[in-house]
mmCIF file of C-alpha atoms in Angstrom:
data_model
loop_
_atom_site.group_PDB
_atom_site.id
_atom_site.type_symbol
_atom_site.label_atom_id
_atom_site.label_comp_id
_atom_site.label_asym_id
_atom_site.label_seq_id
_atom_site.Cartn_x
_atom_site.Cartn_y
_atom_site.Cartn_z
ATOM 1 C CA UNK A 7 23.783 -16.225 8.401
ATOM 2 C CA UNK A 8 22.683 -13.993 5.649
ATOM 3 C CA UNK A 9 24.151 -14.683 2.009
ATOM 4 C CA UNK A 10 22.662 -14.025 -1.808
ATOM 5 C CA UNK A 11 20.247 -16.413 -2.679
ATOM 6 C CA UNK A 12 22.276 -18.183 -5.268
ATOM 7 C CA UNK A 13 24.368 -19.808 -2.246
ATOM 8 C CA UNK A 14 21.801 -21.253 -0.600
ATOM 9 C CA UNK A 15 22.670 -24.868 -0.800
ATOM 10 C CA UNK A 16 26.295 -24.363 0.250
ATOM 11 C CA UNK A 17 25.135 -22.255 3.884
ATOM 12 C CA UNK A 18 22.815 -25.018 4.096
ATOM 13 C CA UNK A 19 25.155 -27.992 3.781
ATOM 14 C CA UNK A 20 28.011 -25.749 6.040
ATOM 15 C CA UNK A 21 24.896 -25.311 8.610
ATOM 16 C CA UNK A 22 24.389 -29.319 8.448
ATOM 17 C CA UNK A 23 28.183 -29.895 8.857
ATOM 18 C CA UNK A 24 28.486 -27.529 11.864
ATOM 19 C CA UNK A 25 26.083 -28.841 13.522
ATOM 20 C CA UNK A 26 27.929 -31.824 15.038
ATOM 21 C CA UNK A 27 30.570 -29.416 16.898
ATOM 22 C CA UNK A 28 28.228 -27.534 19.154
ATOM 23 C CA UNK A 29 25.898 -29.390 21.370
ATOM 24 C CA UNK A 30 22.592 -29.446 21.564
ATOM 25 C CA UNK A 31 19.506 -28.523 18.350
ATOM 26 C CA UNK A 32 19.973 -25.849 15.966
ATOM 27 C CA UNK A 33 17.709 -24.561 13.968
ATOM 28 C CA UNK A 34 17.511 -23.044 10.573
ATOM 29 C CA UNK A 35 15.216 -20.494 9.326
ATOM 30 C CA UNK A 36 15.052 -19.478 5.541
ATOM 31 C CA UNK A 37 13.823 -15.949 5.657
ATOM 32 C CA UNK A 38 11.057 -14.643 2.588
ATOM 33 C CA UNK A 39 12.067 -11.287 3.676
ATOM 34 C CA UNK A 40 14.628 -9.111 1.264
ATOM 35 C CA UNK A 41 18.216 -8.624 3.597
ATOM 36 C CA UNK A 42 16.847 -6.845 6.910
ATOM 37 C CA UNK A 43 14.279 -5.276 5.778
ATOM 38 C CA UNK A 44 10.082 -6.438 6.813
ATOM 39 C CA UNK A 45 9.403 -6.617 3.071
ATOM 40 C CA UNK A 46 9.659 -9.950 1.253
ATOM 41 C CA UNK A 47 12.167 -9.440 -2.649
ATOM 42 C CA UNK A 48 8.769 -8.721 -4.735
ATOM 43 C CA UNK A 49 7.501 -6.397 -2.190
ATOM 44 C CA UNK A 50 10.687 -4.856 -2.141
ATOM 45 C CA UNK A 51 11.222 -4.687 -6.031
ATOM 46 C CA UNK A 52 7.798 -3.045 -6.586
ATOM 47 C CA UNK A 53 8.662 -0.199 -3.562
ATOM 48 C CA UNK A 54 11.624 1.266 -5.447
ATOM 49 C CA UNK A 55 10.469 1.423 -8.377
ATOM 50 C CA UNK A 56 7.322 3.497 -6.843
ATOM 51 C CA UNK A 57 10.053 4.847 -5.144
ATOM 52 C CA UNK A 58 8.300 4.547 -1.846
ATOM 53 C CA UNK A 59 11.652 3.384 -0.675
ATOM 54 C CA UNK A 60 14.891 5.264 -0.830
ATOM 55 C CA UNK A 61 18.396 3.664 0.016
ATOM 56 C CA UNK A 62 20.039 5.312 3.479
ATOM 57 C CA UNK A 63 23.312 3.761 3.695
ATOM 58 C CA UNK A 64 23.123 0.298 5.297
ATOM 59 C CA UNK A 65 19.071 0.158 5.500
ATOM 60 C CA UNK A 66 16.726 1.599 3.734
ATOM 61 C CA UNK A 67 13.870 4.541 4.264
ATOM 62 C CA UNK A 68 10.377 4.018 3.715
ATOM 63 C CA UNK A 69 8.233 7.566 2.092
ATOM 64 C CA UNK A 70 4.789 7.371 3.702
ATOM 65 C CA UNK A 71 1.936 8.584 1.597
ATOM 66 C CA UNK A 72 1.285 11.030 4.231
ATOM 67 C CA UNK A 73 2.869 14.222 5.407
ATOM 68 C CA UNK A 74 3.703 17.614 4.490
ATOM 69 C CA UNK A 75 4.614 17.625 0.924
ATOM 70 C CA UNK A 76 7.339 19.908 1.066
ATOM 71 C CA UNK A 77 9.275 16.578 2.583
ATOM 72 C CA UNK A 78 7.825 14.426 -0.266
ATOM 73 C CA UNK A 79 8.897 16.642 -2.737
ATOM 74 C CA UNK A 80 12.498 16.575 -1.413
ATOM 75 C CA UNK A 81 13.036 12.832 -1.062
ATOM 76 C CA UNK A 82 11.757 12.445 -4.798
ATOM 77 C CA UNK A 83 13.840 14.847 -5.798
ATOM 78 C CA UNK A 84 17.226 13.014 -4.534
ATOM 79 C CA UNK A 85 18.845 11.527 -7.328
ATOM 80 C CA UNK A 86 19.191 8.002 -6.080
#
């Protein structure tokens, strides 16, 4: 289940409560990393504003320090 962090107690305590109508062990798992992404919310907050990352609809893209720098130049140019 993914939520904001603010409502982490109630998607706990609905977890807990769920629990007893499906059979068998559950488990949870409290994720460090920021929505889907492989970057944890500090990681992720630094990144923009180096703009090494740049919002693609659902996901986000990651700008590599490498490569031709005709591509660079566009993606910094986007106004995002």
């Amino acid at each position: 289940m993914c939520t904001k962090l603010h409502n982490k107690e109630h998607v706990i305590e609905a977890l807990h409560r769920a629990k007893f109508t499906f059979p068998g062990r559950q488990k949870k798992h409290i994720s460090e990393n920021w929505g889907f992404t492989e970057f944890n919310a500090d990681e992720f907050e630094n990144k923009m504003a180096k703009k090494s990352l740049i919002p693609d609809s659902c996901g986000i893209k990651y700008v590599p320090n490498r490569g031709p720098l005709d591509n660079w130049r566009v993606l910094l140019s986007l106004d995002l």
